[in-house]
mmCIF file of C-alpha atoms and ligand atoms in Angstrom:
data_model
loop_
_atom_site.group_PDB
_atom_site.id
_atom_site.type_symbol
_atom_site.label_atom_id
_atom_site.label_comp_id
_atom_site.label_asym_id
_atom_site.label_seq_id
_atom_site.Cartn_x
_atom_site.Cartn_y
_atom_site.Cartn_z
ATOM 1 C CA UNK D 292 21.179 25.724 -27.945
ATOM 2 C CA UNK D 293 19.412 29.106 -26.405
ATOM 3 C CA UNK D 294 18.307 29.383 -30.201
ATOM 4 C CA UNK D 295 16.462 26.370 -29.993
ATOM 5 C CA UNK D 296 15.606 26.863 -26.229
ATOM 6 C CA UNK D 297 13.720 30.054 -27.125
ATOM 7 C CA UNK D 298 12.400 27.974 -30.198
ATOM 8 C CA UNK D 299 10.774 24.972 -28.238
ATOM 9 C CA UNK D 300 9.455 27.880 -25.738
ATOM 10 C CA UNK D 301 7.512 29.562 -28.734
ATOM 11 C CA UNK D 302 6.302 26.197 -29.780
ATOM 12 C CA UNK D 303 4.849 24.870 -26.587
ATOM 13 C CA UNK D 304 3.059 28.881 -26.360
ATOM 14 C CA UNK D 305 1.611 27.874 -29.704
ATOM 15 C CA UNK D 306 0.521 24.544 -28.767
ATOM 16 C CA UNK D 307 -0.969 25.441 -25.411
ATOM 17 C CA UNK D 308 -3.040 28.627 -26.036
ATOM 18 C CA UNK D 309 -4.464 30.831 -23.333
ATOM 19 C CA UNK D 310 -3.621 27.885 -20.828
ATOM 20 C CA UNK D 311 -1.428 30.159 -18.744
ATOM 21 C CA UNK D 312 -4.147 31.846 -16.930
ATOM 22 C CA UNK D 313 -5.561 28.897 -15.307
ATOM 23 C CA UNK D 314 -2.370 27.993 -13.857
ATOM 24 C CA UNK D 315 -1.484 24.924 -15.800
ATOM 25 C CA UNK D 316 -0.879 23.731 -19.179
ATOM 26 C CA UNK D 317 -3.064 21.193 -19.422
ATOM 27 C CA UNK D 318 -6.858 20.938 -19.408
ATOM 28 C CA UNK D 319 -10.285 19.269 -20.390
ATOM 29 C CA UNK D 320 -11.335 18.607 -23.703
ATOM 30 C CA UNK D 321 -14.352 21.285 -22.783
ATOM 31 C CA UNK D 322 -11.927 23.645 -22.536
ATOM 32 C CA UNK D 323 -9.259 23.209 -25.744
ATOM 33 C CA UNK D 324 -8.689 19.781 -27.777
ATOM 34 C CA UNK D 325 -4.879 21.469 -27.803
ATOM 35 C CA UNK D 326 -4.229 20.635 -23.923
ATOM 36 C CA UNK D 327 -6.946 17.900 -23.922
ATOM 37 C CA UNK D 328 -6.610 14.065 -22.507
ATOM 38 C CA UNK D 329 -5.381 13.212 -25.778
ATOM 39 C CA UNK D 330 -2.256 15.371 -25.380
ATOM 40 C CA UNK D 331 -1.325 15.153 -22.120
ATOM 41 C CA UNK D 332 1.499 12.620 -23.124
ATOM 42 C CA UNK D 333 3.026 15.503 -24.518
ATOM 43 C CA UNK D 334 3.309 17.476 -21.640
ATOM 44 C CA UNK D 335 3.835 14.535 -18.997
ATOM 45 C CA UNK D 336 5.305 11.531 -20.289
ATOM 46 C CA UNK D 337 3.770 9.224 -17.548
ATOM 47 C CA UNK D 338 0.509 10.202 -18.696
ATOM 48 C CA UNK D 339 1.035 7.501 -21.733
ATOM 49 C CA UNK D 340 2.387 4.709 -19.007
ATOM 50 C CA UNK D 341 1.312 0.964 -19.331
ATOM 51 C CA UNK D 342 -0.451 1.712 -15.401
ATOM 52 C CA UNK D 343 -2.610 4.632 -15.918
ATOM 53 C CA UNK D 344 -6.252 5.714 -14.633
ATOM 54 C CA UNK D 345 -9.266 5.825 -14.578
ATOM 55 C CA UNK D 346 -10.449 2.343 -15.784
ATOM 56 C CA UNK D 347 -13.044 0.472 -16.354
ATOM 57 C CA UNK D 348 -13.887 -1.485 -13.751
ATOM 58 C CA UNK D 349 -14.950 -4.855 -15.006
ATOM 59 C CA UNK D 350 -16.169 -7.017 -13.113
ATOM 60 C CA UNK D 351 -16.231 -10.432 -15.054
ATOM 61 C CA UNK D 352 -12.447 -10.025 -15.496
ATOM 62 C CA UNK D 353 -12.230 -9.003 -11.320
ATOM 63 C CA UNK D 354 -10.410 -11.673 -9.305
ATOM 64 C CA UNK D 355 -11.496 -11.952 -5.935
ATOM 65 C CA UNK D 356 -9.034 -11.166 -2.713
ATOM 66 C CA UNK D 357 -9.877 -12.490 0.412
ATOM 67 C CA UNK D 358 -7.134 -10.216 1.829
ATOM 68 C CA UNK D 359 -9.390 -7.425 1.192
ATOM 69 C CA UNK D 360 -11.448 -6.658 4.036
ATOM 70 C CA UNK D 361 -12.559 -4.155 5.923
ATOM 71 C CA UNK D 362 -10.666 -0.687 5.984
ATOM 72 C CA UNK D 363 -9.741 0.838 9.106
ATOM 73 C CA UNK D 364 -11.310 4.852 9.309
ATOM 74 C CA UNK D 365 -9.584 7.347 11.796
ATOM 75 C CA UNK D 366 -10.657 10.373 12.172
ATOM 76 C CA UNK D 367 -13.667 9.705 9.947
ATOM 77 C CA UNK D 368 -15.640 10.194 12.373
ATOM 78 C CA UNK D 369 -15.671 13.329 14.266
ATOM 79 C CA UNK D 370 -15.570 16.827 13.009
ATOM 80 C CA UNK D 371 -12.203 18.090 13.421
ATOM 81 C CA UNK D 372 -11.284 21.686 15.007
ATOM 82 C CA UNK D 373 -9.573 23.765 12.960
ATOM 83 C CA UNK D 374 -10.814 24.615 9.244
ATOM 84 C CA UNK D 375 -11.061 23.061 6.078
ATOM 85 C CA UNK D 376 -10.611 25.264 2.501
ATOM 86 C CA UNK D 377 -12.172 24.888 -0.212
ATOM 87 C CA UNK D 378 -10.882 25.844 -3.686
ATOM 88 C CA UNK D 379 -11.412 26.179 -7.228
ATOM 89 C CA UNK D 380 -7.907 24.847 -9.034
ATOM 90 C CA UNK D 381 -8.994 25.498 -12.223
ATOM 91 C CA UNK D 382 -9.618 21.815 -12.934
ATOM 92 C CA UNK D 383 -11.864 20.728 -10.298
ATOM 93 C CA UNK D 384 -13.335 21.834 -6.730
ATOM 94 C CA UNK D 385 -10.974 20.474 -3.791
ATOM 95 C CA UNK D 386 -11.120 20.351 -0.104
ATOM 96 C CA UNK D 387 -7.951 20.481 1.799
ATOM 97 C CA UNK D 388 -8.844 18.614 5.195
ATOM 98 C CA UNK D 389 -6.002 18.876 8.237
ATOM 99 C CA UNK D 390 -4.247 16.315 10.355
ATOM 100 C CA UNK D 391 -5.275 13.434 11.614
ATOM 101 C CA UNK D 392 -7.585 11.753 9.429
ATOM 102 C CA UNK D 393 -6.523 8.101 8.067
ATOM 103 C CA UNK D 394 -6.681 4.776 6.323
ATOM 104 C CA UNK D 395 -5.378 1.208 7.003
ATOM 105 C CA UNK D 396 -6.111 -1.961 6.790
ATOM 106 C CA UNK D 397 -8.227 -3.017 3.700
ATOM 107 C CA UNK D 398 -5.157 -4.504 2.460
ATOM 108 C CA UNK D 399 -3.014 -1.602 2.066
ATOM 109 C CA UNK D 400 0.776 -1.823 3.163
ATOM 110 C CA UNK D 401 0.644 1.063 5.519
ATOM 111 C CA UNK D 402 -1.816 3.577 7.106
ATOM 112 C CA UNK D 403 -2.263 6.401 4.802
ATOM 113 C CA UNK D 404 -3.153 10.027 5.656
ATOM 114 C CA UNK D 405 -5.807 12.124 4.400
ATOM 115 C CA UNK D 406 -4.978 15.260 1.997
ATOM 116 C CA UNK D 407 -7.610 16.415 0.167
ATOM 117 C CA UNK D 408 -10.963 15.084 -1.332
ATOM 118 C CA UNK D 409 -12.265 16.763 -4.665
ATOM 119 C CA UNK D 410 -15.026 15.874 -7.513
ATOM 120 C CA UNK D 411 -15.016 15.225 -11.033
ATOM 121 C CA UNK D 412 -18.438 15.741 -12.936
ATOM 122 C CA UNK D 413 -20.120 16.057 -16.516
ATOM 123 C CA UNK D 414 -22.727 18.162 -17.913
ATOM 124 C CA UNK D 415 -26.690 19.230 -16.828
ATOM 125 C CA UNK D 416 -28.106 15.156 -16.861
ATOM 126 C CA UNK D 417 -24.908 13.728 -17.842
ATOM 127 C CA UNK D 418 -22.156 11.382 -16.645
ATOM 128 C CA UNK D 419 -18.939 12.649 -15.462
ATOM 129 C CA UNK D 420 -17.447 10.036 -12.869
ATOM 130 C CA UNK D 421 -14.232 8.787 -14.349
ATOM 131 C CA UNK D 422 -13.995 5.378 -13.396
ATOM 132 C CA UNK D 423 -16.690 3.523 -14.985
ATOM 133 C CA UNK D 424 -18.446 0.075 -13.191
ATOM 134 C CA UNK D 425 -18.905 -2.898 -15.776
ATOM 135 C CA UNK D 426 -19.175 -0.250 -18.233
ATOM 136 C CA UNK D 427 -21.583 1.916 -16.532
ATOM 137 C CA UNK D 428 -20.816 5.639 -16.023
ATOM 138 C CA UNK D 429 -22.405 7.669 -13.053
ATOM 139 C CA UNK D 430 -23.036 11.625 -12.752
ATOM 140 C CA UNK D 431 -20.199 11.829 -10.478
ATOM 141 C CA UNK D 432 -17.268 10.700 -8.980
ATOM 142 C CA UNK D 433 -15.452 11.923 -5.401
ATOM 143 C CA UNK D 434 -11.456 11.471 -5.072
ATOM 144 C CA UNK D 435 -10.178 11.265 -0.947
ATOM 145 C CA UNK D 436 -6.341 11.598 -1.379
ATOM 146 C CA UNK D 437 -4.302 10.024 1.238
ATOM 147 C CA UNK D 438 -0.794 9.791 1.215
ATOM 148 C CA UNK D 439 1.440 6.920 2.410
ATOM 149 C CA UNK D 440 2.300 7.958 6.085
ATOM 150 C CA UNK D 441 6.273 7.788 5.686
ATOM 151 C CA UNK D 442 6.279 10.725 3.718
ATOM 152 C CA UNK D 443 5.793 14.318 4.246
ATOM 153 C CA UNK D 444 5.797 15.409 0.132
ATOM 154 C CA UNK D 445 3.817 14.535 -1.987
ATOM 155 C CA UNK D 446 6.389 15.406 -4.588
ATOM 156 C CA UNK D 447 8.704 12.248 -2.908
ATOM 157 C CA UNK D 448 5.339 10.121 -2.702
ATOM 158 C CA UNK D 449 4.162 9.933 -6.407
ATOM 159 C CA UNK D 450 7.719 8.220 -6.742
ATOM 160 C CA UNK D 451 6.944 5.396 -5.360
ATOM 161 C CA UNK D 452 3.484 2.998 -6.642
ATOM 162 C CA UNK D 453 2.424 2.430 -2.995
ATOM 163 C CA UNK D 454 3.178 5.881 -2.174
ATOM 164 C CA UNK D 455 -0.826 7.274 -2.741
ATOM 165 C CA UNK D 456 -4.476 5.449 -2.069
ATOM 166 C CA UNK D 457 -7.161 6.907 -3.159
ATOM 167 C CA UNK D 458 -11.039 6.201 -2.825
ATOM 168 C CA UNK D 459 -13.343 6.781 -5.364
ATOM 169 C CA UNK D 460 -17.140 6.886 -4.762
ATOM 170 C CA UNK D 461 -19.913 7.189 -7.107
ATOM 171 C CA UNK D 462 -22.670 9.120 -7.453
ATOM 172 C CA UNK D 463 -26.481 8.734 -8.384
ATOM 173 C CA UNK D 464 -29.038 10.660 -8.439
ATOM 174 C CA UNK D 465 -31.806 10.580 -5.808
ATOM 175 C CA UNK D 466 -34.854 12.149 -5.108
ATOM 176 C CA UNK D 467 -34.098 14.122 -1.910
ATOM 177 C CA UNK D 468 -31.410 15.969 -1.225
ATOM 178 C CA UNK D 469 -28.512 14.571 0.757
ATOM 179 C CA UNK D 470 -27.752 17.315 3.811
ATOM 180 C CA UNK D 471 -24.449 15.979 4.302
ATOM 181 C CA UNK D 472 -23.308 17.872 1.452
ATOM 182 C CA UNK D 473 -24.958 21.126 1.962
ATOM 183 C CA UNK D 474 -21.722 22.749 3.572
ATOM 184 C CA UNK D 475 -19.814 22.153 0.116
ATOM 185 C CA UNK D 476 -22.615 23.184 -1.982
ATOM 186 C CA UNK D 477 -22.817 26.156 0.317
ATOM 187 C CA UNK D 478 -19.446 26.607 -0.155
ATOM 188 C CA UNK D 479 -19.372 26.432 -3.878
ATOM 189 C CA UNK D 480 -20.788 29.722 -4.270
ATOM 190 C CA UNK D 481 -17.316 31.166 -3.066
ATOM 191 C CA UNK D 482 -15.584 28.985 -5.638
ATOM 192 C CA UNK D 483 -17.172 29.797 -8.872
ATOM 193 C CA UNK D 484 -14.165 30.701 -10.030
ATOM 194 C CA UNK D 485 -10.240 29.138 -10.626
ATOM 195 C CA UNK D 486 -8.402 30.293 -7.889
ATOM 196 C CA UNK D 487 -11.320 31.398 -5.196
ATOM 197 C CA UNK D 488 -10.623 29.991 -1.968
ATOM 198 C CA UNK D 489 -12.504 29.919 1.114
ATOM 199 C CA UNK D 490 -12.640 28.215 4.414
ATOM 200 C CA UNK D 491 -16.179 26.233 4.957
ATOM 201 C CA UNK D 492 -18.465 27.659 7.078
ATOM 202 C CA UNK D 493 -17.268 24.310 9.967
ATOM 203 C CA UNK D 494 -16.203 20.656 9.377
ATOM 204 C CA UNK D 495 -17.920 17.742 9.260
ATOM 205 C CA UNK D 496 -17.331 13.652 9.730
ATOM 206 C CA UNK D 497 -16.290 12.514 6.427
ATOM 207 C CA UNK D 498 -17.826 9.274 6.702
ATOM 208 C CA UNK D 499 -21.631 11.363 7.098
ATOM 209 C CA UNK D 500 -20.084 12.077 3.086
ATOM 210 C CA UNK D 501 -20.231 8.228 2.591
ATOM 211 C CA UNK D 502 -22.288 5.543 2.129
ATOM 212 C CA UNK D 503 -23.157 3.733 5.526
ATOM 213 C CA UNK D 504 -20.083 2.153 7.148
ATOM 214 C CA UNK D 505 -21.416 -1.464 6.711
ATOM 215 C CA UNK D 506 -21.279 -0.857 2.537
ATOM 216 C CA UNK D 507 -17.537 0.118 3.097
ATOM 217 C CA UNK D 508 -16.147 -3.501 2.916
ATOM 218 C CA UNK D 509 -17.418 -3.523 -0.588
ATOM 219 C CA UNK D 510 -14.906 -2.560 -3.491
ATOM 220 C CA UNK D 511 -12.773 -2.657 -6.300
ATOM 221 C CA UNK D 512 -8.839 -2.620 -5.831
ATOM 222 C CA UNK D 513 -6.167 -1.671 -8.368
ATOM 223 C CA UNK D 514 -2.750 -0.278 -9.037
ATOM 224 C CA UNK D 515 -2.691 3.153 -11.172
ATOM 225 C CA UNK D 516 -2.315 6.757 -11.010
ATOM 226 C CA UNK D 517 -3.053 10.006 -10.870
ATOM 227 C CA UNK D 518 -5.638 10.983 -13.227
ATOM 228 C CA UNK D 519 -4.373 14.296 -13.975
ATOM 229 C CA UNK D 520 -0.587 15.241 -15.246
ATOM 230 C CA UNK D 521 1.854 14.428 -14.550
ATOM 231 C CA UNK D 522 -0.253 10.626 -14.223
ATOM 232 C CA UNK D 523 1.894 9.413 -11.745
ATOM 233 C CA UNK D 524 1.453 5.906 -11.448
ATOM 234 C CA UNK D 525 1.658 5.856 -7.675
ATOM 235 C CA UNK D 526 -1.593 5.155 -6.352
ATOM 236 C CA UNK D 527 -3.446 2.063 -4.855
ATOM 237 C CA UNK D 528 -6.771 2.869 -6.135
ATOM 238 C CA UNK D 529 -9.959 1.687 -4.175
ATOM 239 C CA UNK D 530 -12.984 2.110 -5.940
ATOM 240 C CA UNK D 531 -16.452 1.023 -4.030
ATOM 241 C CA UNK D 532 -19.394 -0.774 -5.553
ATOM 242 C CA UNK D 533 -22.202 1.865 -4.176
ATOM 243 C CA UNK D 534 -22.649 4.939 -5.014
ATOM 244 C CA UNK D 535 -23.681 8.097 -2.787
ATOM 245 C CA UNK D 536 -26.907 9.146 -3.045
ATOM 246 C CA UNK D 537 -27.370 13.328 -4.006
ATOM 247 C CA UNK D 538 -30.570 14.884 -5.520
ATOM 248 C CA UNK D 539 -30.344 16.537 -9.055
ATOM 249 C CA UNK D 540 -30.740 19.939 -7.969
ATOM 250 C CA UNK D 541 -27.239 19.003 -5.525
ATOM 251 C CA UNK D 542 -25.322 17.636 -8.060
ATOM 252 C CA UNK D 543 -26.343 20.624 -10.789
ATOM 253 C CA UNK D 544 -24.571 23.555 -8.221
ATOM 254 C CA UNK D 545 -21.671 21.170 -9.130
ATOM 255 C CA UNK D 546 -22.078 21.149 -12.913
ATOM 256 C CA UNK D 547 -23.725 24.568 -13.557
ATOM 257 C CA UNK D 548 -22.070 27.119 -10.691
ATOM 258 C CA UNK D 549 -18.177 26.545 -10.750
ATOM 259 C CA UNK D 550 -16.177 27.570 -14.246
ATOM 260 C CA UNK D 551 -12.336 26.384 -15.335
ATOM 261 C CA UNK D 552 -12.201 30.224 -15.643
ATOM 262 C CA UNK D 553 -10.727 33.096 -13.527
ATOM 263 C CA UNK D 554 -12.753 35.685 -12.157
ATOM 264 C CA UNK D 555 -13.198 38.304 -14.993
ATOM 265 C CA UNK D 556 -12.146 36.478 -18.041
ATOM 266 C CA UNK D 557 -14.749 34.877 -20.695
ATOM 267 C CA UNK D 558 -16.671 32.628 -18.639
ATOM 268 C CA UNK D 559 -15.770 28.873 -19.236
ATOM 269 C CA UNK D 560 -18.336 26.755 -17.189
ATOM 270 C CA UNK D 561 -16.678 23.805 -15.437
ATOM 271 C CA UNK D 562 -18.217 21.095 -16.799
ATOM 272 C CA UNK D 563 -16.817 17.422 -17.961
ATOM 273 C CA UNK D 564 -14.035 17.347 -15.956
ATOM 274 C CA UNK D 565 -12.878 13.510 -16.023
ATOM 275 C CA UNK D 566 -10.256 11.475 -18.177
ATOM 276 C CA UNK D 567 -11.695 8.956 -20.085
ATOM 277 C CA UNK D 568 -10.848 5.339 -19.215
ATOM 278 C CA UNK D 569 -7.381 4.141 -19.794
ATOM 279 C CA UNK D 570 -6.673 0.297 -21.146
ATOM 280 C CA UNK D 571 -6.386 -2.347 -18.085
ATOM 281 C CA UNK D 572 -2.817 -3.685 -20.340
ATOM 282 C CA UNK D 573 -1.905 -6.598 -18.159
ATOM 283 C CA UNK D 574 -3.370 -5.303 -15.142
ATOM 284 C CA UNK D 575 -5.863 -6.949 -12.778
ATOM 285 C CA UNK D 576 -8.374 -5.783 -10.585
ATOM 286 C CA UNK D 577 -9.149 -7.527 -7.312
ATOM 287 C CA UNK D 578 -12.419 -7.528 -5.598
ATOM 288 C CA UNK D 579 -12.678 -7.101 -2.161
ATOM 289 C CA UNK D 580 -14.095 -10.127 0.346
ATOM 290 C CA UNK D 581 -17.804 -8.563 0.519
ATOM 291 C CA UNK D 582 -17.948 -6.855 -2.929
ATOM 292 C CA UNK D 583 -20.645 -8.291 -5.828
ATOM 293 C CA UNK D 584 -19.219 -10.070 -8.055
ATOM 294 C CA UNK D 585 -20.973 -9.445 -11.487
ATOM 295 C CA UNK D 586 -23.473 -12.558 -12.307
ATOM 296 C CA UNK D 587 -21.860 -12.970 -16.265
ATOM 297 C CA UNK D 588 -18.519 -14.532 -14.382
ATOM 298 C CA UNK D 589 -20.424 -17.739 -15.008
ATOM 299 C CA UNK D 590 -17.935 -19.697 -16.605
ATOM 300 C CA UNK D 591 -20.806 -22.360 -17.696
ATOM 301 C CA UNK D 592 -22.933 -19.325 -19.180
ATOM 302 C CA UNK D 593 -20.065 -17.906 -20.913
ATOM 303 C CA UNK D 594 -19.363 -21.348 -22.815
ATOM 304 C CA UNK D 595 -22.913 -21.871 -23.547
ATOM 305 C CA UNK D 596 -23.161 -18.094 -24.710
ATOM 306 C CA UNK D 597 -20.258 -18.813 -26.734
ATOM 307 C CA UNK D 598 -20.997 -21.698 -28.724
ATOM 308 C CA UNK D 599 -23.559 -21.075 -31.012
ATOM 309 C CA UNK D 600 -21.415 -18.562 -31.818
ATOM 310 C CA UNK D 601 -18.652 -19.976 -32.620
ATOM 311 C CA UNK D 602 -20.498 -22.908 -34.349
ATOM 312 C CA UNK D 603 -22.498 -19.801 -36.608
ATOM 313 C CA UNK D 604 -18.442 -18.479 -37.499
ATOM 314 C CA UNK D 605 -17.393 -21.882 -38.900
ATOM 315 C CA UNK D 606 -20.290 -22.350 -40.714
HETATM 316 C C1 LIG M 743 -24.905 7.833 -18.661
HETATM 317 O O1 LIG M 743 -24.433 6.520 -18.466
HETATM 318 C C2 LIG M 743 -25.465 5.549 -18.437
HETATM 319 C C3 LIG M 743 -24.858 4.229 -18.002
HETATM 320 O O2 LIG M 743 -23.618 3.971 -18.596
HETATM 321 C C4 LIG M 743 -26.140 5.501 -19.813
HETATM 322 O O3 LIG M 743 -27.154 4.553 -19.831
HETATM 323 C C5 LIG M 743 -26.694 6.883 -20.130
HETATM 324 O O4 LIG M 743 -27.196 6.907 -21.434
HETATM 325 C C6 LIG M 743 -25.625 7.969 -19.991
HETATM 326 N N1 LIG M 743 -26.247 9.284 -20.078
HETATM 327 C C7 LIG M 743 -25.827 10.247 -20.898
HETATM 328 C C8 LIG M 743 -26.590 11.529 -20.872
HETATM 329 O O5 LIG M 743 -24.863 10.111 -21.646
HETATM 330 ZN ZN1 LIG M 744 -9.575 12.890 -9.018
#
């Protein structure tokens, strides 16, 4: 048994090449297609679950929920004392926010605190968000972490599927620059690299990061997980219909400053740093009270799409 201990060792170190340095052994398919999406089953298990994310979000197939209405924000809106980091993990850019910042309502089961937020991206003029809307991709996609407020590990929480919610926001691109987020693209400068960590020059109010409060009550709710191993499945996922707005020059200090590498090895730029969508399976995805319902659902259109088509087949 040590025999093939040592053996399994040696194969796993010639699976995963040169994945050791950026602390993990999995990664982007911009990186390695050895540790790539495709593979992550192989390291985590979950990561092939019936429940996974990101999806598509689509909205023809999107029930709605009167339940869902508005979310209750605390702490969203002051800056708080005290610091936040910022930090290159090797896989994406994260900000670690403190106490005392909050979600509830919205149709969650509990109030849920705030961990971290972080970004996933693509390349110069490319899409990188990972959920997609009807189909649609957008340049990029921010992740605020929030962890059901009876626990105190997150190791205990991704045990149980109400035991994360997450929101997702879009991005587009916009003609001027958003200031909200010049004290993370200041702060990028001091990540460039997996494993630099800084404090931010001060905090802010999250919600001056978000779209204005009255587009809030407008989203997309499902069950899912993590989108990174080990794919947990323990997150109640809350993805809004609009995007933020950042200017093209922001979102490129995103796509062409930070790198998957460490300081001082080959320079790997951090770039296309999303999972692709994972199959609904017998999922379904509830729209919120105010949220747009796409204008296909229809079921009169759909029939009269339909037939002629149906009519060419048996012909
Ligand atoms: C990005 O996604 C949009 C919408 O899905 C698509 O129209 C566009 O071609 C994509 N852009 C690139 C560079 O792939
Ligand atoms: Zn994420």
């Amino acid at each position: 048994m040590p025999f093939l201990g040592a053996a399994l060792s040696f194969l796993m170190m010639m699976l995963l090449p040169g994945t050791e340095a950026s602390g993990g052994t999995w990664c982007y398919a911009t990186q390695d297609a050895t540790c790539a999406p495709a593979r992550w089953k192989v390291l985590a298990p979950q990561c092939g679950g019936v429940n996974q994310s990101p999806i598509n979000v689509d909205r023809k197939t999107a029930r709605r929920s009167n339940e869902l209405d508005a979310f209750v924000f605390k702490g969203y809106n002051t800056a708080p004392a005290g610091a936040w980091s910022i930090v290159n993990s090797g896989h994406a850019v994260q900000v670690n926010l403190g106490s005392g910042i909050s979600v509830s309502g919205a149709g969650l089961p509990a109030e849920y605190n705030a961990l971290q937020f972080h970004f996933h991206w693509g390349k110069p003029d490319g899409n990188g968000s990972e959920h997609q809307l009807d189909g649609n991709w957008y340049p990029m996609e921010v992740h605020i972490v929030h962890m059901h407020s009876k626990y105190t590990d997150i190791k205990v929480a991704v045990t149980d599927p109400n035991g994360l919610a997450v929101l997702g926001f879009f991005f587009k691109v916009s003609d001027t620059d958003n200031s909200n987020y010049n004290t993370i693209i200041d702060g990028l400068q001091s990540v460039r690299y997996s494993g630099g960590s800084v404090d931010l020059a001060s905090t802010f109010r999250l919600d001056s990061l978000l779209p204005s409060e009255n587009l809030l009550s407008r989203y997309y709710r499902y069950w899912g997980s993590l989108t990174t191993p080990g794919c947990a499945e323990a997150v109640i996922w809350t993805v809004f219909e609009d995007p933020i707005p950042i200017s093209s020059a922001q979102l490129n200090a995103f796509v062409n400053s930070v790198h998957f590498s460490a300081s001082g090895k080959t320079e790997v730029k951090m770039q296309d740093n999303y999972r692709p969508v994972q199959a609904l399976n017998s999922r379904r995805i509830y729209a919120s009270k105010q949220a747009s319902m796409s204008s296909s659902t229809s079921p009169a259109l759909s029939s009269v799409l339909l037939f002629p088509l149906l009519a060419i087949r048996l012909l």
